[in-house]
Amino acid sequence: MAERAGARARTGAGRSLPKSHRTRERILDAAARVLGSKGYAGTRLQDVAAEAGLQAPAIYYYFGSRDELIAEVMYVGAHRVRGHVIDVLAALPVETDAMGRILAAVEAHLRYELLISDYTTASVRNAGQVPESVRERAAAEEAAYSHMWRDLFEQAQAAGELRSDLDLNLTRFLIIGAMNWAAEWWDPKHRTLDDLVASTQALVLNGVGRH
Amino acid sequence: MAERAGARARTGAGRSLPKSHRTRERILDAAARVLGSKGYAGTRLQDVAAEAGLQAPAIYYYFGSRDELIAEVMYVGAHRVRGHVIDVLAALPVETDAMGRILAAVEAHLRYELLISDYTTASVRNAGQVPESVRERAAAEEAAYSHMWRDLFEQAQAAGELRSDLDLNLTRFLIIGAMNWAAEWWDPKHRTLDDLVASTQALVLNGVGRH
DNA sequence: GTCTATACTCGGATAGAC
DNA sequence: GTCTATCCGAGTATAGAC
């Protein structure tokens, strides 16, 4: 789960992150986990602190309030998936066709959401529950991410790689929804992530692709 | 907890529902709405009471505790979708093929979830957040519902109406997930429910159907 | 049956020691 | 930077009037 920095060398010299920064990151990771499992109203600073290995008041040294901490988790979650998917797309061979790019994005989204980051789960599960004021910063990120997916689908459509009778917006939301919801039921003990990725890609390819 | 007797109509004869029963139902409806929008920990009895048009302590006449009320909402939510889908399937012409039954179930699920019932949204959104003890009763209903979908897919597979290379379990969860998630983004002001139903059915038909 | 008043608990936030 | 101690508002639940 977390991109927890892991204990860095105590030995001085090569230290790239000051201690305060690492503690802040640990609190953020802990908050993402609690937020993802307990929800917005259920997220207690005491639980976050326990997960991070310190006492609740220490959180106030790094964040102004509970809502500020939660807003940061939501923002970071949305920001990092988007960054990850964009990196993966950028690394594809230039000759990759539009459908190939969609399938790569599907894989990148699923792997990041389910394997790497608690933030995305937290963000996605609580989007509908947190007050407007707390969502604001994350909302811009989410809009940008949604925009990226729309571009992918529109490029595929322009290239004639999609069925022509499709409602692109509805279909896109359905597919993203299927992936987001996977966080609710996917259990690594029952199914490998590779299998889930393959099934999702198959559903997308057959469901929207021209053949 | 459910059928606490309650006082019956004083006026005798023609009344089909005693007043106490109707008030209980109103509280339950209100709780479903609040639970769906605020989440488990965010559901305050005061808000539920306000939605139902009475004061918070009145709730205790019908329910033993906050958790008992919420557990009832979760149970009723799961119970009613399942009942609705089963009714729709039972009303289909006997000659309907297996894929036709799946598409009918997709339509029934979406219409019930998005148009008729706040319960399903509440149940679906909070499945991961409420404590085990509160989920217990609803869990059996959800298992039965999941079982019903598995039957539908297995019958389609046995009839040779599905692609042969499919992981049936994963695909089923992906499709149910896409539908459940629709409650998070579908906005009747932008898209008609008919359009959503059609797009979902198309995704299923092309995504898993043979040819 | 539904209300007002209130006891009790819990969690966010601040003060101030170290 | 992180702790202990504490204040305070919010929310569940109960008592008891009507």
Tab-separated table of N, CA, C and O in Angstrom, chain B residues 18-126:
chain	number	residue	atom	x	y	z
B	18	PRO	N	-51.606	0.829	10.155
B	18	PRO	CA	-51.702	1.568	11.411
B	18	PRO	C	-50.700	2.709	11.383
B	18	PRO	O	-49.670	2.631	10.729
B	19	LYS	N	-51.003	3.763	12.129
B	19	LYS	CA	-50.162	4.948	12.094
B	19	LYS	C	-48.719	4.642	12.493
B	19	LYS	O	-47.778	5.142	11.896
B	20	SER	N	-48.558	3.817	13.509
B	20	SER	CA	-47.216	3.536	13.991
B	20	SER	C	-46.367	2.919	12.878
B	20	SER	O	-45.177	3.185	12.764
B	21	HIS	N	-47.007	2.105	12.055
B	21	HIS	CA	-46.272	1.460	10.979
B	21	HIS	C	-45.806	2.481	9.950
B	21	HIS	O	-44.682	2.418	9.447
B	22	ARG	N	-46.678	3.425	9.655
B	22	ARG	CA	-46.312	4.431	8.665
B	22	ARG	C	-45.190	5.333	9.174
B	22	ARG	O	-44.313	5.734	8.424
B	23	THR	N	-45.210	5.657	10.443
B	23	THR	CA	-44.148	6.496	11.002
B	23	THR	C	-42.811	5.762	10.978
B	23	THR	O	-41.781	6.324	10.617
B	24	ARG	N	-42.869	4.508	11.313
B	24	ARG	CA	-41.652	3.704	11.279
B	24	ARG	C	-41.049	3.705	9.875
B	24	ARG	O	-39.844	3.865	9.699
B	25	GLU	N	-41.917	3.554	8.881
B	25	GLU	CA	-41.479	3.541	7.488
B	25	GLU	C	-40.852	4.884	7.106
B	25	GLU	O	-39.848	4.932	6.386
B	26	ARG	N	-41.452	5.961	7.604
B	26	ARG	CA	-40.935	7.299	7.296
B	26	ARG	C	-39.534	7.484	7.891
B	26	ARG	O	-38.657	8.077	7.263
B	27	ILE	N	-39.343	6.993	9.079
B	27	ILE	CA	-38.021	7.081	9.717
B	27	ILE	C	-36.999	6.274	8.923
B	27	ILE	O	-35.876	6.717	8.672
B	28	LEU	N	-37.420	5.104	8.496
B	28	LEU	CA	-36.532	4.233	7.733
B	28	LEU	C	-36.119	4.897	6.409
B	28	LEU	O	-34.943	4.894	6.034
B	29	ASP	N	-37.092	5.473	5.719
B	29	ASP	CA	-36.793	6.183	4.471
B	29	ASP	C	-35.808	7.312	4.714
B	29	ASP	O	-34.850	7.506	3.952
B	30	ALA	N	-36.066	8.085	5.765
B	30	ALA	CA	-35.190	9.211	6.086
B	30	ALA	C	-33.780	8.723	6.380
B	30	ALA	O	-32.791	9.298	5.911
B	31	ALA	N	-33.680	7.649	7.136
B	31	ALA	CA	-32.366	7.099	7.490
B	31	ALA	C	-31.619	6.650	6.236
B	31	ALA	O	-30.398	6.832	6.132
B	32	ALA	N	-32.341	6.081	5.293
B	32	ALA	CA	-31.706	5.638	4.052
B	32	ALA	C	-31.100	6.828	3.308
B	32	ALA	O	-29.982	6.754	2.803
B	33	ARG	N	-31.847	7.925	3.264
B	33	ARG	CA	-31.325	9.105	2.569
B	33	ARG	C	-30.093	9.664	3.264
B	33	ARG	O	-29.079	9.959	2.616
B	34	VAL	N	-30.167	9.813	4.564
B	34	VAL	CA	-29.032	10.369	5.298
B	34	VAL	C	-27.820	9.443	5.203
B	34	VAL	O	-26.692	9.878	4.944
B	35	LEU	N	-28.055	8.160	5.384
B	35	LEU	CA	-26.967	7.183	5.317
B	35	LEU	C	-26.289	7.201	3.957
B	35	LEU	O	-25.067	7.122	3.848
B	36	GLY	N	-27.072	7.335	2.912
B	36	GLY	CA	-26.524	7.340	1.564
B	36	GLY	C	-25.656	8.561	1.297
B	36	GLY	O	-24.672	8.478	0.574
B	37	SER	N	-25.999	9.684	1.903
B	37	SER	CA	-25.227	10.888	1.594
B	37	SER	C	-24.129	11.183	2.608
B	37	SER	O	-23.086	11.696	2.245
B	38	LYS	N	-24.339	10.817	3.872
B	38	LYS	CA	-23.348	11.170	4.887
B	38	LYS	C	-22.474	10.009	5.324
B	38	LYS	O	-21.489	10.217	6.028
B	39	GLY	N	-22.870	8.799	4.999
B	39	GLY	CA	-22.070	7.658	5.409
B	39	GLY	C	-22.428	7.178	6.805
B	39	GLY	O	-23.184	7.841	7.525
B	40	TYR	N	-21.884	6.040	7.182
B	40	TYR	CA	-22.234	5.430	8.455
B	40	TYR	C	-21.951	6.329	9.654
B	40	TYR	O	-22.843	6.668	10.418
B	41	ALA	N	-20.709	6.720	9.809
B	41	ALA	CA	-20.348	7.506	10.993
B	41	ALA	C	-20.985	8.888	10.950
B	41	ALA	O	-21.182	9.519	11.980
B	42	GLY	N	-21.326	9.372	9.750
B	42	GLY	CA	-21.884	10.714	9.614
B	42	GLY	C	-23.390	10.781	9.786
B	42	GLY	O	-23.976	11.867	9.726
B	43	THR	N	-24.017	9.636	9.987
B	43	THR	CA	-25.475	9.602	10.124
B	43	THR	C	-25.888	9.949	11.557
B	43	THR	O	-25.689	9.159	12.472
B	44	ARG	N	-26.453	11.148	11.751
B	44	ARG	CA	-26.887	11.605	13.076
B	44	ARG	C	-28.386	11.410	13.207
B	44	ARG	O	-29.146	11.741	12.286
B	45	LEU	N	-28.782	10.944	14.353
B	45	LEU	CA	-30.215	10.724	14.576
B	45	LEU	C	-31.004	12.019	14.426
B	45	LEU	O	-32.156	12.008	13.988
B	46	GLN	N	-30.366	13.124	14.769
B	46	GLN	CA	-31.028	14.414	14.635
B	46	GLN	C	-31.389	14.697	13.165
B	46	GLN	O	-32.477	15.172	12.871
B	47	ASP	N	-30.463	14.405	12.258
B	47	ASP	CA	-30.716	14.625	10.836
B	47	ASP	C	-31.809	13.692	10.324
B	47	ASP	O	-32.668	14.083	9.532
B	48	VAL	N	-31.737	12.447	10.759
B	48	VAL	CA	-32.758	11.482	10.351
B	48	VAL	C	-34.130	11.958	10.821
B	48	VAL	O	-35.100	11.982	10.053
B	49	ALA	N	-34.187	12.391	12.080
B	49	ALA	CA	-35.455	12.854	12.647
B	49	ALA	C	-35.987	14.056	11.875
B	49	ALA	O	-37.175	14.116	11.537
B	50	ALA	N	-35.101	15.001	11.555
B	50	ALA	CA	-35.515	16.194	10.816
B	50	ALA	C	-36.117	15.798	9.465
B	50	ALA	O	-37.174	16.301	9.072
B	51	GLU	N	-35.451	14.866	8.770
B	51	GLU	CA	-35.952	14.391	7.478
B	51	GLU	C	-37.309	13.716	7.611
B	51	GLU	O	-38.134	13.762	6.706
B	52	ALA	N	-37.506	13.076	8.745
B	52	ALA	CA	-38.753	12.338	8.946
B	52	ALA	C	-39.833	13.217	9.579
B	52	ALA	O	-40.977	12.784	9.734
B	53	GLY	N	-39.457	14.442	9.961
B	53	GLY	CA	-40.443	15.364	10.522
B	53	GLY	C	-40.813	15.100	11.967
B	53	GLY	O	-41.963	15.294	12.364
B	54	LEU	N	-39.839	14.709	12.763
B	54	LEU	CA	-40.081	14.546	14.204
B	54	LEU	C	-38.785	14.785	14.972
B	54	LEU	O	-37.784	15.181	14.390
B	55	GLN	N	-38.813	14.584	16.284
B	55	GLN	CA	-37.620	14.805	17.097
B	55	GLN	C	-36.862	13.493	17.316
B	55	GLN	O	-37.465	12.416	17.331
B	56	ALA	N	-35.566	13.621	17.512
B	56	ALA	CA	-34.701	12.440	17.608
B	56	ALA	C	-35.178	11.368	18.609
B	56	ALA	O	-35.178	10.185	18.268
B	57	PRO	N	-35.573	11.750	19.819
B	57	PRO	CA	-35.942	10.698	20.773
B	57	PRO	C	-37.107	9.827	20.303
B	57	PRO	O	-37.243	8.683	20.747
B	58	ALA	N	-37.942	10.357	19.405
B	58	ALA	CA	-39.075	9.563	18.914
B	58	ALA	C	-38.598	8.301	18.192
B	58	ALA	O	-39.295	7.286	18.150
B	59	ILE	N	-37.400	8.369	17.636
B	59	ILE	CA	-36.862	7.221	16.910
B	59	ILE	C	-36.746	6.000	17.828
B	59	ILE	O	-36.943	4.864	17.392
B	60	TYR	N	-36.465	6.275	19.096
B	60	TYR	CA	-36.250	5.176	20.044
B	60	TYR	C	-37.536	4.420	20.378
B	60	TYR	O	-37.498	3.372	21.002
B	61	TYR	N	-38.655	4.987	19.961
B	61	TYR	CA	-39.892	4.245	20.162
B	61	TYR	C	-39.964	3.079	19.171
B	61	TYR	O	-40.555	2.049	19.439
B	62	TYR	N	-39.316	3.266	18.007
B	62	TYR	CA	-39.394	2.251	16.947
B	62	TYR	C	-38.141	1.395	16.816
B	62	TYR	O	-38.197	0.258	16.346
B	63	PHE	N	-36.990	1.978	17.197
B	63	PHE	CA	-35.729	1.240	17.066
B	63	PHE	C	-34.950	1.304	18.370
B	63	PHE	O	-34.940	2.322	19.049
B	64	GLY	N	-34.306	0.223	18.686
B	64	GLY	CA	-33.603	0.122	19.956
B	64	GLY	C	-32.364	0.988	20.054
B	64	GLY	O	-31.967	1.415	21.135
B	65	SER	N	-31.723	1.254	18.920
B	65	SER	CA	-30.497	2.053	18.933
B	65	SER	C	-30.212	2.557	17.520
B	65	SER	O	-30.843	2.122	16.549
B	66	ARG	N	-29.272	3.456	17.431
B	66	ARG	CA	-28.834	3.979	16.143
B	66	ARG	C	-28.358	2.831	15.244
B	66	ARG	O	-28.744	2.751	14.066
B	67	ASP	N	-27.542	1.941	15.782
B	67	ASP	CA	-27.033	0.836	14.975
B	67	ASP	C	-28.147	-0.093	14.502
B	67	ASP	O	-28.092	-0.640	13.397
B	68	GLU	N	-29.156	-0.274	15.333
B	68	GLU	CA	-30.262	-1.140	14.935
B	68	GLU	C	-31.021	-0.527	13.755
B	68	GLU	O	-31.409	-1.236	12.819
B	69	LEU	N	-31.200	0.782	13.801
B	69	LEU	CA	-31.851	1.490	12.690
B	69	LEU	C	-31.044	1.340	11.405
B	69	LEU	O	-31.585	1.020	10.343
B	70	ILE	N	-29.738	1.555	11.512
B	70	ILE	CA	-28.888	1.482	10.329
B	70	ILE	C	-28.835	0.057	9.774
B	70	ILE	O	-28.895	-0.158	8.565
B	71	ALA	N	-28.768	-0.910	10.662
B	71	ALA	CA	-28.756	-2.306	10.218
B	71	ALA	C	-30.031	-2.628	9.436
B	71	ALA	O	-29.995	-3.324	8.420
B	72	GLU	N	-31.145	-2.093	9.907
B	72	GLU	CA	-32.421	-2.325	9.231
B	72	GLU	C	-32.417	-1.705	7.823
B	72	GLU	O	-32.891	-2.320	6.872
B	73	VAL	N	-31.873	-0.503	7.711
B	73	VAL	CA	-31.779	0.132	6.396
B	73	VAL	C	-30.954	-0.727	5.448
B	73	VAL	O	-31.351	-0.971	4.300
B	74	MET	N	-29.818	-1.197	5.916
B	74	MET	CA	-28.945	-2.007	5.064
B	74	MET	C	-29.656	-3.294	4.631
B	74	MET	O	-29.574	-3.706	3.472
B	75	TYR	N	-30.346	-3.907	5.568
B	75	TYR	CA	-31.053	-5.146	5.246
B	75	TYR	C	-32.167	-4.904	4.231
B	75	TYR	O	-32.282	-5.591	3.212
B	76	VAL	N	-32.993	-3.914	4.515
B	76	VAL	CA	-34.127	-3.618	3.641
B	76	VAL	C	-33.636	-3.259	2.231
B	76	VAL	O	-34.228	-3.667	1.231
B	77	GLY	N	-32.531	-2.498	2.168
B	77	GLY	CA	-31.981	-2.131	0.865
B	77	GLY	C	-31.639	-3.356	0.034
B	77	GLY	O	-32.077	-3.511	-1.110
B	78	ALA	N	-30.860	-4.241	0.637
B	78	ALA	CA	-30.439	-5.439	-0.090
B	78	ALA	C	-31.651	-6.319	-0.441
B	78	ALA	O	-31.739	-6.872	-1.538
B	79	HIS	N	-32.581	-6.405	0.504
B	79	HIS	CA	-33.738	-7.268	0.315
B	79	HIS	C	-34.623	-6.808	-0.846
B	79	HIS	O	-35.086	-7.617	-1.645
B	80	ARG	N	-34.840	-5.493	-0.911
B	80	ARG	CA	-35.781	-4.988	-1.908
B	80	ARG	C	-35.273	-5.012	-3.341
B	80	ARG	O	-36.038	-5.282	-4.254
B	81	VAL	N	-33.981	-4.706	-3.565
B	81	VAL	CA	-33.488	-4.838	-4.945
B	81	VAL	C	-33.644	-6.257	-5.410
B	81	VAL	O	-34.119	-6.496	-6.508
B	82	ARG	N	-33.233	-7.164	-4.569
B	82	ARG	CA	-33.305	-8.567	-4.959
B	82	ARG	C	-34.743	-8.951	-5.298
B	82	ARG	O	-35.006	-9.563	-6.333
B	83	GLY	N	-35.683	-8.562	-4.442
B	83	GLY	CA	-37.082	-8.869	-4.717
B	83	GLY	C	-37.538	-8.289	-6.039
B	83	GLY	O	-38.228	-8.953	-6.822
B	84	HIS	N	-37.130	-7.056	-6.293
B	84	HIS	CA	-37.554	-6.399	-7.533
B	84	HIS	C	-37.019	-7.127	-8.760
B	84	HIS	O	-37.757	-7.399	-9.713
B	85	VAL	N	-35.726	-7.436	-8.747
B	85	VAL	CA	-35.126	-8.101	-9.908
B	85	VAL	C	-35.758	-9.476	-10.118
B	85	VAL	O	-36.055	-9.871	-11.249
B	86	ILE	N	-35.993	-10.175	-9.023
B	86	ILE	CA	-36.610	-11.502	-9.138
B	86	ILE	C	-38.006	-11.407	-9.746
B	86	ILE	O	-38.379	-12.197	-10.626
B	87	ASP	N	-38.770	-10.403	-9.331
B	87	ASP	CA	-40.114	-10.212	-9.892
B	87	ASP	C	-40.052	-9.959	-11.387
B	87	ASP	O	-40.831	-10.508	-12.168
B	88	VAL	N	-39.112	-9.087	-11.779
B	88	VAL	CA	-38.984	-8.770	-13.205
B	88	VAL	C	-38.629	-10.022	-14.002
B	88	VAL	O	-39.197	-10.282	-15.069
B	89	LEU	N	-37.695	-10.798	-13.483
B	89	LEU	CA	-37.294	-12.015	-14.191
B	89	LEU	C	-38.460	-12.993	-14.299
B	89	LEU	O	-38.660	-13.636	-15.332
B	90	ALA	N	-39.250	-13.079	-13.248
B	90	ALA	CA	-40.379	-14.020	-13.241
B	90	ALA	C	-41.439	-13.633	-14.271
B	90	ALA	O	-42.175	-14.482	-14.767
B	91	ALA	N	-41.488	-12.333	-14.573
B	91	ALA	CA	-42.517	-11.856	-15.501
B	91	ALA	C	-42.094	-11.952	-16.970
B	91	ALA	O	-42.875	-11.659	-17.870
B	92	LEU	N	-40.854	-12.378	-17.222
B	92	LEU	CA	-40.388	-12.478	-18.606
B	92	LEU	C	-41.081	-13.645	-19.311
B	92	LEU	O	-41.444	-14.634	-18.679
B	93	PRO	N	-41.275	-13.534	-20.638
B	93	PRO	CA	-41.814	-14.662	-21.405
B	93	PRO	C	-40.922	-15.893	-21.200
B	93	PRO	O	-39.701	-15.751	-21.102
B	94	VAL	N	-41.535	-17.040	-21.120
B	94	VAL	CA	-40.758	-18.254	-20.842
B	94	VAL	C	-39.678	-18.532	-21.879
B	94	VAL	O	-38.677	-19.168	-21.574
B	95	GLU	N	-39.892	-18.039	-23.112
B	95	GLU	CA	-38.923	-18.358	-24.164
B	95	GLU	C	-37.704	-17.420	-24.175
B	95	GLU	O	-36.817	-17.563	-25.016
B	96	THR	N	-37.671	-16.454	-23.242
B	96	THR	CA	-36.530	-15.529	-23.179
B	96	THR	C	-35.226	-16.295	-22.993
B	96	THR	O	-35.127	-17.151	-22.114
B	97	ASP	N	-34.210	-15.980	-23.814
B	97	ASP	CA	-32.947	-16.714	-23.676
B	97	ASP	C	-32.136	-16.159	-22.498
B	97	ASP	O	-32.493	-15.147	-21.895
B	98	ALA	N	-31.053	-16.836	-22.186
B	98	ALA	CA	-30.280	-16.507	-20.983
B	98	ALA	C	-29.706	-15.093	-21.037
B	98	ALA	O	-29.714	-14.370	-20.036
B	99	MET	N	-29.205	-14.684	-22.198
B	99	MET	CA	-28.669	-13.334	-22.302
B	99	MET	C	-29.779	-12.301	-22.147
B	99	MET	O	-29.578	-11.243	-21.540
B	100	GLY	N	-30.935	-12.610	-22.681
B	100	GLY	CA	-32.084	-11.719	-22.518
B	100	GLY	C	-32.440	-11.538	-21.045
B	100	GLY	O	-32.800	-10.433	-20.617
B	101	ARG	N	-32.294	-12.594	-20.282
B	101	ARG	CA	-32.576	-12.507	-18.846
B	101	ARG	C	-31.529	-11.650	-18.131
B	101	ARG	O	-31.862	-10.854	-17.247
B	102	ILE	N	-30.268	-11.783	-18.542
B	102	ILE	CA	-29.213	-10.948	-17.942
B	102	ILE	C	-29.493	-9.469	-18.245
B	102	ILE	O	-29.428	-8.614	-17.354
B	103	LEU	N	-29.835	-9.171	-19.493
B	103	LEU	CA	-30.082	-7.770	-19.858
B	103	LEU	C	-31.297	-7.208	-19.123
B	103	LEU	O	-31.315	-6.044	-18.717
B	104	ALA	N	-32.290	-8.045	-18.907
B	104	ALA	CA	-33.462	-7.608	-18.139
B	104	ALA	C	-33.088	-7.339	-16.694
B	104	ALA	O	-33.571	-6.379	-16.074
B	105	ALA	N	-32.216	-8.172	-16.159
B	105	ALA	CA	-31.772	-7.978	-14.771
B	105	ALA	C	-30.961	-6.692	-14.645
B	105	ALA	O	-31.090	-5.952	-13.667
B	106	VAL	N	-30.137	-6.422	-15.653
B	106	VAL	CA	-29.352	-5.178	-15.663
B	106	VAL	C	-30.305	-3.974	-15.615
B	106	VAL	O	-30.125	-3.055	-14.803
B	107	GLU	N	-31.310	-4.005	-16.446
B	107	GLU	CA	-32.263	-2.895	-16.468
B	107	GLU	C	-32.997	-2.763	-15.131
B	107	GLU	O	-33.127	-1.662	-14.598
B	108	ALA	N	-33.444	-3.876	-14.601
B	108	ALA	CA	-34.186	-3.844	-13.341
B	108	ALA	C	-33.324	-3.303	-12.205
B	108	ALA	O	-33.767	-2.475	-11.405
B	109	HIS	N	-32.083	-3.754	-12.145
B	109	HIS	CA	-31.174	-3.296	-11.095
B	109	HIS	C	-30.949	-1.787	-11.186
B	109	HIS	O	-31.075	-1.063	-10.201
B	110	LEU	N	-30.646	-1.315	-12.375
B	110	LEU	CA	-30.380	0.120	-12.555
B	110	LEU	C	-31.601	0.970	-12.218
B	110	LEU	O	-31.507	1.983	-11.525
B	111	ARG	N	-32.754	0.566	-12.713
B	111	ARG	CA	-33.958	1.363	-12.456
B	111	ARG	C	-34.275	1.383	-10.972
B	111	ARG	O	-34.643	2.426	-10.423
B	112	TYR	N	-34.143	0.255	-10.321
B	112	TYR	CA	-34.468	0.227	-8.902
B	112	TYR	C	-33.476	1.066	-8.106
B	112	TYR	O	-33.852	1.893	-7.288
B	113	GLU	N	-32.197	0.863	-8.393
B	113	GLU	CA	-31.151	1.571	-7.662
B	113	GLU	C	-31.245	3.077	-7.842
B	113	GLU	O	-31.114	3.837	-6.882
B	114	LEU	N	-31.483	3.517	-9.047
B	114	LEU	CA	-31.360	4.951	-9.335
B	114	LEU	C	-32.674	5.715	-9.257
B	114	LEU	O	-32.683	6.921	-9.047
B	115	LEU	N	-33.779	5.027	-9.430
B	115	LEU	CA	-35.039	5.738	-9.517
B	115	LEU	C	-35.901	5.528	-8.300
B	115	LEU	O	-36.507	6.463	-7.766
B	116	ILE	N	-35.955	4.294	-7.839
B	116	ILE	CA	-36.926	3.978	-6.805
B	116	ILE	C	-36.369	4.067	-5.400
B	116	ILE	O	-36.995	4.602	-4.500
B	117	SER	N	-35.159	3.589	-5.241
B	117	SER	CA	-34.755	3.347	-3.859
B	117	SER	C	-33.484	4.040	-3.401
B	117	SER	O	-32.437	3.915	-4.010
B	118	ASP	N	-33.583	4.768	-2.278
B	118	ASP	CA	-32.406	5.301	-1.612
B	118	ASP	C	-31.696	4.212	-0.822
B	118	ASP	O	-30.526	4.350	-0.484
B	119	TYR	N	-32.393	3.161	-0.523
B	119	TYR	CA	-31.835	2.112	0.325
B	119	TYR	C	-30.632	1.448	-0.328
B	119	TYR	O	-29.622	1.194	0.312
B	120	THR	N	-30.789	1.149	-1.604
B	120	THR	CA	-29.716	0.452	-2.283
B	120	THR	C	-28.453	1.292	-2.291
B	120	THR	O	-27.362	0.789	-2.025
B	121	THR	N	-28.607	2.577	-2.587
B	121	THR	CA	-27.454	3.464	-2.575
B	121	THR	C	-26.793	3.450	-1.207
B	121	THR	O	-25.574	3.320	-1.082
B	122	ALA	N	-27.612	3.584	-0.176
B	122	ALA	CA	-27.088	3.599	1.185
B	122	ALA	C	-26.357	2.297	1.489
B	122	ALA	O	-25.230	2.302	2.003
B	123	SER	N	-26.978	1.202	1.135
B	123	SER	CA	-26.407	-0.108	1.429
B	123	SER	C	-25.089	-0.299	0.696
B	123	SER	O	-24.085	-0.715	1.266
B	124	VAL	N	-25.127	0.069	-0.566
B	124	VAL	CA	-23.974	-0.165	-1.423
B	124	VAL	C	-22.800	0.730	-1.033
B	124	VAL	O	-21.643	0.322	-1.027
B	125	ARG	N	-23.099	1.962	-0.668
B	125	ARG	CA	-22.026	2.903	-0.344
B	125	ARG	C	-21.372	2.608	0.993
B	125	ARG	O	-20.243	2.987	1.230
B	126	ASN	N	-22.121	1.981	1.893
B	126	ASN	CA	-21.611	1.809	3.246
B	126	ASN	C	-21.197	0.390	3.583
B	126	ASN	O	-20.779	0.121	4.713
